[in-house]
Coordinates of C-alpha atoms in Angstrom, one line a residue:
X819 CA 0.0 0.0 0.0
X820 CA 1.5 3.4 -1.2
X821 CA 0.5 6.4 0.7
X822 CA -1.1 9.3 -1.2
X823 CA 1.5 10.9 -3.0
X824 CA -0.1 14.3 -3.6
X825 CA -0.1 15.3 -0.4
X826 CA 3.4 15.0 1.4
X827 CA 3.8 13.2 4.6
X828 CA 5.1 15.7 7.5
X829 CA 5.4 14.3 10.9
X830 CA 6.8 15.9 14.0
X831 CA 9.5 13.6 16.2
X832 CA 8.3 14.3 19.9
X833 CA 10.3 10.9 21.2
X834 CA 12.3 8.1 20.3
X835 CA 14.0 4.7 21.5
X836 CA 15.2 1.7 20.6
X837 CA 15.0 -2.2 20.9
X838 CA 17.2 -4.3 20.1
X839 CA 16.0 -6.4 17.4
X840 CA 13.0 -4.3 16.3
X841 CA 14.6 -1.2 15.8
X842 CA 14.2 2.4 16.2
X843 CA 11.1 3.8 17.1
X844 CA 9.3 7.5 16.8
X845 CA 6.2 8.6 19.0
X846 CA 5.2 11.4 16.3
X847 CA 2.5 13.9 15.7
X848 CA 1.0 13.4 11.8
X849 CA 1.0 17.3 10.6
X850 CA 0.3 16.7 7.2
X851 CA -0.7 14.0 4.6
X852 CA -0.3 10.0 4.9
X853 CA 2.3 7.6 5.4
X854 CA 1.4 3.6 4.6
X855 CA 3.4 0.5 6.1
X856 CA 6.4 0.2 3.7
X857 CA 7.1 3.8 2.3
X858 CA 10.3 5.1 2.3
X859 CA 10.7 8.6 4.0
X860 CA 13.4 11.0 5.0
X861 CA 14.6 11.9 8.7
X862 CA 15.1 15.6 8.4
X863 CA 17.5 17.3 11.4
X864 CA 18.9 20.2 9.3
X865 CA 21.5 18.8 7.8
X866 CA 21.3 16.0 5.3
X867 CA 18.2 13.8 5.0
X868 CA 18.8 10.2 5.8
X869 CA 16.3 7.8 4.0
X870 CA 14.5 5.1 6.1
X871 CA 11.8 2.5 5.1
X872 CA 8.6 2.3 7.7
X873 CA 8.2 -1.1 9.0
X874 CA 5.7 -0.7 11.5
X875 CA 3.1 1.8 12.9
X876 CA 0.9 2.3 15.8
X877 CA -1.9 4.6 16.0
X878 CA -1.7 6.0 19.7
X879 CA -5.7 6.5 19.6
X880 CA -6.5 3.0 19.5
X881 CA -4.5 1.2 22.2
X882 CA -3.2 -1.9 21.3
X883 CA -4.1 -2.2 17.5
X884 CA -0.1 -3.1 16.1
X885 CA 0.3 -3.2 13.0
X886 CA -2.5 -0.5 11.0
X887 CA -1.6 -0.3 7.1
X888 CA -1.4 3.5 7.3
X889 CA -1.6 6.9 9.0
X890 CA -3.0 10.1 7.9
X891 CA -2.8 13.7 9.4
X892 CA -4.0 14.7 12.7
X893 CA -3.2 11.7 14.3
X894 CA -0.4 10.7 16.7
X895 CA 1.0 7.6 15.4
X896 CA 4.1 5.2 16.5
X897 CA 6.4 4.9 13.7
X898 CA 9.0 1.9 13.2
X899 CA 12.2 1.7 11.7
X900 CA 13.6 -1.7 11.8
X901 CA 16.9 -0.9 10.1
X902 CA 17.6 2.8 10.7
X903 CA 20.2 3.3 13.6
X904 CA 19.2 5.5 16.7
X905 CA 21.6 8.1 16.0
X906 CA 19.6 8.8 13.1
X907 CA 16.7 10.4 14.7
X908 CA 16.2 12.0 17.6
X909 CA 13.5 14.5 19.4
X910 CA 12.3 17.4 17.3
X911 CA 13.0 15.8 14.1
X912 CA 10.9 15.8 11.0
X913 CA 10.0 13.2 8.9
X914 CA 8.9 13.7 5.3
X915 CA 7.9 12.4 2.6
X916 CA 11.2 12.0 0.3
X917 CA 12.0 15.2 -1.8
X918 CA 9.2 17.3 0.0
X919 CA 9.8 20.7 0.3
X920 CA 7.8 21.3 3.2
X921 CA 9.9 22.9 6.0
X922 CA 10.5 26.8 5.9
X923 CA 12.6 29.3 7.2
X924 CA 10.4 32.5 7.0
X925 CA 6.8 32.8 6.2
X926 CA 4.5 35.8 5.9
X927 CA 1.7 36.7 8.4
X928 CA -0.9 39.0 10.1
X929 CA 0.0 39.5 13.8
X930 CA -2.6 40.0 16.7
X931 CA -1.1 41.6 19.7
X932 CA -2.7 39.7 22.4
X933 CA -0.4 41.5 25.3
X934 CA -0.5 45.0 27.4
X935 CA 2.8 46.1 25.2
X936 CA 3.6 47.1 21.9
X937 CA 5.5 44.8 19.6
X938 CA 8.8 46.0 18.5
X939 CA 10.1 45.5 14.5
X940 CA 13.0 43.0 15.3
X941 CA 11.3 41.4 18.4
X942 CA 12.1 38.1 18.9
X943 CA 9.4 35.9 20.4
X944 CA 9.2 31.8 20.9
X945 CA 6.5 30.1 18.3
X946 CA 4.6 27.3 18.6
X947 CA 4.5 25.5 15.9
X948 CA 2.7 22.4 16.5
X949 CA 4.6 21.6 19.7
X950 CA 7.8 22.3 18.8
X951 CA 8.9 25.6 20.1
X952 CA 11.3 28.2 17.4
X953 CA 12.6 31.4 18.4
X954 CA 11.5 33.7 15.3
X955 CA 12.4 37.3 14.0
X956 CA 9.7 39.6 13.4
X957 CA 10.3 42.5 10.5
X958 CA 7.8 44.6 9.3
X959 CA 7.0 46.8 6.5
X960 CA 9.2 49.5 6.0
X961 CA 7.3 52.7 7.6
X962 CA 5.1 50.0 10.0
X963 CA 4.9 49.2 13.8
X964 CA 5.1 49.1 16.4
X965 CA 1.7 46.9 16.7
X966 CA -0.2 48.3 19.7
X967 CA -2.2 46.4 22.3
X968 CA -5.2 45.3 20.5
X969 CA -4.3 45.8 17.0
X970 CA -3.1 43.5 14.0
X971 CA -0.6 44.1 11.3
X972 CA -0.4 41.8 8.3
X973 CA 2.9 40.9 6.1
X974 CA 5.3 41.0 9.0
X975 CA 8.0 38.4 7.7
X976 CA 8.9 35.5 10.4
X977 CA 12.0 34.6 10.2
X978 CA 13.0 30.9 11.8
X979 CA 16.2 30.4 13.5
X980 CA 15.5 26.9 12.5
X981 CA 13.4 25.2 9.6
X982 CA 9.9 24.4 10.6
X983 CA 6.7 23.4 9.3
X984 CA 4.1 25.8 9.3
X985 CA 1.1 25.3 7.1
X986 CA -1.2 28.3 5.2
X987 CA -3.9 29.8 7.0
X988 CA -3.2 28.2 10.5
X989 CA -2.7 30.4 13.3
X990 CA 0.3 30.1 15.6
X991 CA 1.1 32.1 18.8
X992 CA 4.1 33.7 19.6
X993 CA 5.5 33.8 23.5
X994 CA 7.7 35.8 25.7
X995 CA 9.0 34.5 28.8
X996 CA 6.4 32.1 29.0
X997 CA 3.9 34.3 28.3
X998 CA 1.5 34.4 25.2
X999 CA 1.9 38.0 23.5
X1000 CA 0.3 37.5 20.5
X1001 CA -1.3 34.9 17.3
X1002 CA -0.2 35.1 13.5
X1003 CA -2.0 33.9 11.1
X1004 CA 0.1 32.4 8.4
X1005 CA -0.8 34.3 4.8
X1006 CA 2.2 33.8 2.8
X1007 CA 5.3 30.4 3.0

């Protein structure tokens, strides 16, 4: 069974282990499209992607059911990897279908300022993007900002300090010492 290959497989690596003779396993989050038992994906960390084969996966919703044929998005799946060493994959990984293009660096949005403070061109907040938390760069507009309590700006440019997925039309938040300062809608990757 082949996964549908029009929408590209993007999963987020939230833990991993190992047992001898089964392999290495990922406890991920399914952000985007479908992986089937016995696709080949890549294990993206920044650098190179290394290719793996899945062998096995467990959907987490339905305790006990070992083997399922596939996985789609929303889901929060158990993947194996009978043949791919540990030190191949670790937390905060992607995995991805092979050759997607799917992780960005900066994307375009409209920001809410949810706090009591303006925000600052250059202002560099934490953002969640589906659990895995990116310090970002915020630039506005030539002759914009500061955005004032209340208000939204649209185009500011995010810029990642490390690739991410983000997807079009999903909104984020962005945090400050723990603190939730504001939401961006993603208009532009």
């Amino acid at each position: 069974m082949t996964a549908n290959p029009t929408s590209p497989l993007v999963a987020y690596v939230n833990q991993t282990f190992y047992k001898p003779s089964l392999g290495t396993f990922a406890d991920c989050q399914v952000l985007a499209g479908r992986l089937a038992f016995g696709d080949m994906v890549e294990i993206i960390n920044g650098a190179q992607p290394t290719p793996a084969q899945c062998t096995g996966i467990s959907v987490s919703q339905v305790p006990g059911l070992w083997p399922v044929p596939e996985c789609e998005r929303s889901q929060s799946v158990l993947l194996g990897f009978k043949d791919l060493p540990q030190r191949d994959i670790e937390d905060g990984f992607y995995i991805t279908s092979p050759g997607a293009d799917v992780l960005r660096s900066t994307f375009q949005g409209a920001i809410s300022n949810l706090s009591a403070l303006p925000l600052a061109n250059g202002f560099t907040p934490q953002c969640n993007l589906h659990g895995n938390s990116v310090t970002v760069r915020l630039t506005f507009a030539a002759g914009t900002g500061p955005i004032l309590p209340g208000e939204t700006l649209a185009g500011v440019t995010l810029q990642l300090v490390r690739p991410a997925y983000a997807a079009l039309d999903e909104t984020y938040y962005l945090s400050n010492a723990n603190e939730v300062v504001a939401s961006v809608k993603v208009t532009d990757l």
